[in-house]
């Protein structure tokens, strides 16, 4: 799952791509496909990937390593980083169909699937993508509301002391987040605002760095490194819980690394060959995966070293840290600001898809086609579409209600990571690569790629089972709309 992805990856320098008919190849201003000349380099592509990957998923890594221990935890993280790098390299070869330097460009992940696989697999990919976006909306609602609640609880602990339970419900904050998203969802092309990616990047770096710094400070204060080689011990949890939690940890790590869904869009920002976009993208992927893995290792391992088996599911809202309370408030405020925009970035494509389908299915419906002009400034108007108002509001309400029923950050993050990892990160890139390179069936390379895909499918299924078991366990003690933290 991508944390800071933005539709800016579809554009160059913040301006929409322009379609221009070119009879004699690219001009000084336009590339061979008639779009504005791309200017991206290995460094800008690396920055886009790092910005896209580092997000709220980093907050659960200390908990994930606590379940696996000092041996398996870092090893699993290295395993995921290798798989992500390898499949991203395969996917980068699918940006152009045919010749890697002059073939037809595929501008999005779906374009690549359509060009290389076609048929039912395109519909399957679309369903998985949109289902994943729906799940991300729920996950972001939970994460944002818990961070808003954490700010209030942090101030309560500061005023009344750490022994005061300061029990509060997250439901009002979920409703508040939902109301904000209903308003923003009605802003046309909100996800294409040029500064949105910059804000997301700054916020992500802010709260991730604060979490890392607080972990380092706690380790220094403890004067020792906590944790064990095998993770949380039997006794603190049952044998069954140990198994489910370890599997769920796989999903949490997978969620933190997911970005394949926007890799093609990032690659579409790289300037034309030579060298080919695929070569540049592979270098950018290697750089970004190395940087991200180092950062994740530091965050996860420092959090585990600071708290050991007691590492919270969310490093900044689990209240392993109480002070400085104002720094925790800043970190959680950064999470909220980031997720408010990220929710729209992920949901706007889903909104647009449903509205495009509705318009094609019911072209004569005034509910769908009628625009009501509302003046909002002397020279500005807003076009209100009733179908957009009703559909987008209903979507936000639905995700908010589900979030209130299942407000379990760790379990939901693990489930999202598990469900999105195999199909979007492994299966489709592998199948597209096989189709494009025409790799013979049952050849050594074909067999190796299929073994990788099957192994990752097994990991995804296991992680999903562990996350679902976690949800079921939490529901045994949670009372919807009544329980408080």
XYZ file of N, CA, C and O in Angstrom, residues 343-424:
328
model
N -5.782 10.621 1.760
C -7.102 10.014 1.561
C -7.666 10.410 0.203
O -8.144 9.573 -0.564
N -7.576 11.693 -0.121
C -8.098 12.173 -1.401
C -7.255 11.690 -2.575
O -7.789 11.343 -3.637
N -5.943 11.668 -2.400
C -5.062 11.206 -3.477
C -5.421 9.776 -3.873
O -5.456 9.422 -5.055
N -5.697 8.933 -2.888
C -6.021 7.544 -3.179
C -7.463 7.351 -3.635
O -7.742 6.465 -4.442
N -8.377 8.160 -3.117
C -9.793 7.946 -3.424
C -10.260 8.636 -4.696
O -11.235 8.191 -5.315
N -9.606 9.715 -5.102
C -10.054 10.443 -6.287
C -10.101 9.559 -7.539
O -11.047 9.657 -8.316
N -9.108 8.680 -7.782
C -9.228 7.788 -8.943
C -10.461 6.884 -8.872
O -11.093 6.606 -9.893
N -10.804 6.417 -7.671
C -11.995 5.589 -7.493
C -13.255 6.410 -7.734
O -14.201 5.950 -8.394
N -13.275 7.640 -7.212
C -14.411 8.531 -7.467
C -14.605 8.733 -8.965
O -15.716 8.615 -9.498
N -13.512 9.045 -9.657
C -13.577 9.334 -11.091
C -14.045 8.110 -11.878
O -14.820 8.230 -12.835
N -13.585 6.920 -11.477
C -13.970 5.696 -12.177
C -15.475 5.466 -12.093
O -16.134 5.175 -13.098
N -16.032 5.574 -10.892
C -17.474 5.355 -10.702
C -18.287 6.404 -11.454
O -19.296 6.086 -12.094
N -17.835 7.659 -11.419
C -18.580 8.724 -12.102
C -18.516 8.571 -13.620
O -19.495 8.839 -14.320
N -17.385 8.120 -14.119
C -17.261 7.876 -15.560
C -18.172 6.722 -15.978
O -18.841 6.775 -17.023
N -18.214 5.672 -15.168
C -19.084 4.528 -15.459
C -20.549 4.946 -15.424
O -21.337 4.558 -16.300
N -20.932 5.732 -14.416
C -22.325 6.168 -14.289
C -22.748 7.024 -15.476
O -23.879 6.891 -15.986
N -21.849 7.894 -15.931
C -22.156 8.756 -17.072
C -22.345 7.936 -18.342
O -23.234 8.217 -19.151
N -21.509 6.897 -18.515
C -21.633 6.044 -19.696
C -22.892 5.185 -19.631
O -23.535 4.924 -20.654
N -23.265 4.746 -18.424
C -24.433 3.873 -18.262
C -25.748 4.645 -18.317
O -26.761 4.135 -18.813
N -25.742 5.865 -17.798
C -26.985 6.658 -17.750
C -26.742 8.061 -18.312
O -26.807 9.055 -17.569
N -26.466 8.167 -19.593
C -26.120 9.473 -20.187
C -27.256 10.490 -20.179
O -27.013 11.683 -20.288
N -28.493 10.025 -20.029
C -29.646 10.929 -20.061
C -30.087 11.371 -18.676
O -30.993 12.196 -18.538
N -29.493 10.826 -17.641
C -29.922 11.143 -16.277
C -29.482 12.549 -15.871
O -28.291 12.875 -15.919
N -30.441 13.371 -15.480
C -30.108 14.736 -15.045
C -29.366 14.716 -13.707
O -28.567 15.605 -13.428
N -29.618 13.684 -12.887
C -28.908 13.571 -11.607
C -27.410 13.472 -11.834
O -26.610 14.044 -11.094
N -27.026 12.769 -12.899
C -25.615 12.533 -13.172
C -24.991 13.650 -13.999
O -23.829 14.028 -13.793
N -25.743 14.205 -14.920
C -25.173 15.168 -15.870
C -25.347 16.626 -15.473
O -24.560 17.476 -15.892
N -26.370 16.938 -14.692
C -26.671 18.348 -14.404
C -25.650 18.973 -13.459
O -25.274 18.396 -12.446
N -25.176 20.148 -13.814
C -24.249 20.925 -12.983
C -24.949 22.195 -12.512
O -25.526 22.927 -13.317
N -24.906 22.435 -11.216
C -25.512 23.641 -10.642
C -24.394 24.633 -10.349
O -23.484 24.346 -9.568
N -24.449 25.791 -10.988
C -23.407 26.804 -10.820
C -23.663 27.621 -9.559
O -24.727 28.225 -9.404
N -22.677 27.628 -8.673
C -22.787 28.374 -7.412
C -21.672 29.404 -7.356
O -20.487 29.049 -7.406
N -22.013 30.702 -7.262
C -20.958 31.728 -7.158
C -20.286 31.669 -5.786
O -20.948 31.608 -4.761
N -18.946 31.652 -5.778
C -18.213 31.595 -4.509
C -17.288 32.793 -4.330
O -16.744 33.010 -3.255
N -17.091 33.593 -5.380
C -16.255 34.791 -5.341
C -16.690 35.676 -6.521
O -17.411 35.222 -7.409
N -16.251 36.933 -6.523
C -16.660 37.830 -7.607
C -16.434 37.260 -9.005
O -17.264 37.414 -9.886
N -15.322 36.574 -9.216
C -15.013 36.040 -10.543
C -14.881 34.526 -10.563
O -14.317 33.956 -11.492
N -15.397 33.870 -9.516
C -15.266 32.427 -9.435
C -16.607 31.777 -9.138
O -17.422 32.318 -8.405
N -16.793 30.602 -9.743
C -18.005 29.823 -9.495
C -17.625 28.381 -9.203
O -16.529 27.931 -9.537
N -18.562 27.670 -8.579
C -18.348 26.250 -8.296
C -19.483 25.468 -8.930
O -20.664 25.802 -8.746
N -19.137 24.444 -9.703
C -20.141 23.614 -10.357
C -20.473 22.416 -9.481
O -19.649 21.508 -9.310
N -21.672 22.431 -8.897
C -22.115 21.357 -8.012
C -22.861 20.301 -8.818
O -23.834 20.592 -9.512
N -22.358 19.063 -8.739
C -23.015 17.935 -9.385
C -23.667 17.082 -8.304
O -22.993 16.629 -7.377
N -24.972 16.849 -8.416
C -25.698 16.153 -7.357
C -25.235 14.709 -7.188
O -25.125 14.211 -6.068
N -24.956 14.039 -8.306
C -24.490 12.655 -8.198
C -23.142 12.610 -7.489
O -22.912 11.754 -6.625
N -22.242 13.527 -7.858
C -20.936 13.581 -7.196
C -21.096 13.842 -5.705
O -20.422 13.229 -4.876
N -21.997 14.754 -5.361
C -22.233 15.083 -3.963
C -22.734 13.863 -3.186
O -22.205 13.530 -2.115
N -23.722 13.174 -3.741
C -24.331 12.036 -3.043
C -23.374 10.849 -2.993
O -23.158 10.259 -1.931
N -22.766 10.495 -4.136
C -21.913 9.308 -4.210
C -20.661 9.463 -3.357
O -20.314 8.562 -2.575
N -19.973 10.594 -3.480
C -18.738 10.760 -2.721
C -19.011 10.868 -1.233
O -18.248 10.335 -0.408
N -20.085 11.543 -0.872
C -20.441 11.651 0.553
C -20.789 10.283 1.118
O -20.379 9.936 2.235
N -21.541 9.481 0.334
C -21.909 8.139 0.789
C -20.678 7.262 0.974
O -20.583 6.477 1.924
N -19.712 7.404 0.061
C -18.475 6.640 0.161
C -17.733 6.980 1.453
O -17.301 6.085 2.190
N -17.602 8.261 1.742
C -16.887 8.680 2.947
C -17.624 8.214 4.193
O -17.005 7.735 5.159
N -18.950 8.316 4.185
C -19.746 7.866 5.332
C -19.538 6.367 5.555
O -19.366 5.912 6.691
N -19.543 5.600 4.462
C -19.371 4.145 4.579
C -18.003 3.800 5.157
O -17.899 2.961 6.068
N -16.940 4.412 4.647
C -15.597 4.127 5.169
C -15.478 4.556 6.629
O -14.780 3.900 7.411
N -16.159 5.643 6.996
C -16.117 6.115 8.386
C -16.828 5.144 9.317
O -16.318 4.814 10.402
N -17.991 4.652 8.900
C -18.755 3.703 9.731
C -17.966 2.405 9.915
O -17.885 1.867 11.029
N -17.383 1.893 8.843
C -16.582 0.666 8.947
C -15.392 0.889 9.873
O -15.036 0.015 10.671
N -14.774 2.065 9.782
C -13.638 2.393 10.655
C -14.069 2.417 12.120
O -13.313 1.976 13.004
N -15.270 2.905 12.385
C -15.779 2.938 13.761
C -16.084 1.527 14.270
O -15.982 1.258 15.468
N -16.446 0.637 13.348
C -16.731 -0.741 13.737
C -15.440 -1.540 13.956
O -15.402 -2.447 14.787
N -14.379 -1.194 13.204
C -13.113 -1.933 13.268
C -11.934 -0.973 13.429
O -11.089 -0.855 12.539
N -11.835 -0.300 14.573
C -10.776 0.721 14.734
C -9.440 0.147 15.181
O -8.827 0.621 16.136
N -8.982 -0.902 14.492
C -7.772 -1.607 14.921
C -6.658 -1.316 13.924
O -6.543 -1.981 12.884
N -5.831 -0.345 14.237
C -4.791 0.119 13.309
C -3.890 -1.008 12.835
O -3.694 -1.223 11.636
N -3.323 -1.748 13.769
C -2.356 -2.776 13.415
C -2.952 -3.874 12.549
O -2.369 -4.312 11.566
N -4.137 -4.345 12.947
C -4.776 -5.434 12.207
C -5.142 -4.996 10.797
O -4.956 -5.746 9.836
N -5.688 -3.789 10.674
C -6.101 -3.295 9.359
C -4.895 -3.070 8.460
O -4.913 -3.409 7.270
N -3.812 -2.496 9.017
C -2.588 -2.285 8.235
C -2.031 -3.629 7.756
O -1.632 -3.777 6.588
N -2.012 -4.617 8.644
C -1.525 -5.938 8.258
C -2.370 -6.565 7.166
O -1.848 -7.169 6.223
N -3.690 -6.426 7.271
C -4.589 -6.995 6.274
C -4.426 -6.302 4.926
O -4.393 -6.958 3.874
N -4.316 -4.978 4.942
C -4.114 -4.234 3.693
C -2.804 -4.622 3.027
O -2.732 -4.801 1.804
N -1.748 -4.745 3.844
C -0.462 -5.141 3.294
C -0.507 -6.531 2.696
O 0.041 -6.780 1.607
N -1.200 -7.446 3.379
C -1.295 -8.826 2.903
C -2.086 -8.916 1.601
O -1.684 -9.612 0.657
N -3.213 -8.227 1.530
C -4.092 -8.321 0.359
C -3.506 -7.631 -0.870
O -3.776 -8.030 -2.001
N -2.712 -6.586 -0.656
C -2.172 -5.855 -1.794
C -0.811 -6.329 -2.254
O -0.428 -6.106 -3.405
N -0.076 -7.040 -1.376
C 1.312 -7.384 -1.685
C 1.429 -8.327 -2.876
O 2.087 -8.012 -3.866
N 0.803 -9.503 -2.794
C 1.020 -10.480 -3.854
C 0.468 -10.046 -5.218
O 1.222 -10.031 -6.197
N -0.806 -9.653 -5.313
C -1.310 -9.359 -6.664
C -0.660 -8.155 -7.322
O -0.289 -8.203 -8.489
N -0.493 -7.066 -6.590
C -0.033 -5.820 -7.203
C 1.487 -5.690 -7.244
O 2.041 -5.069 -8.155
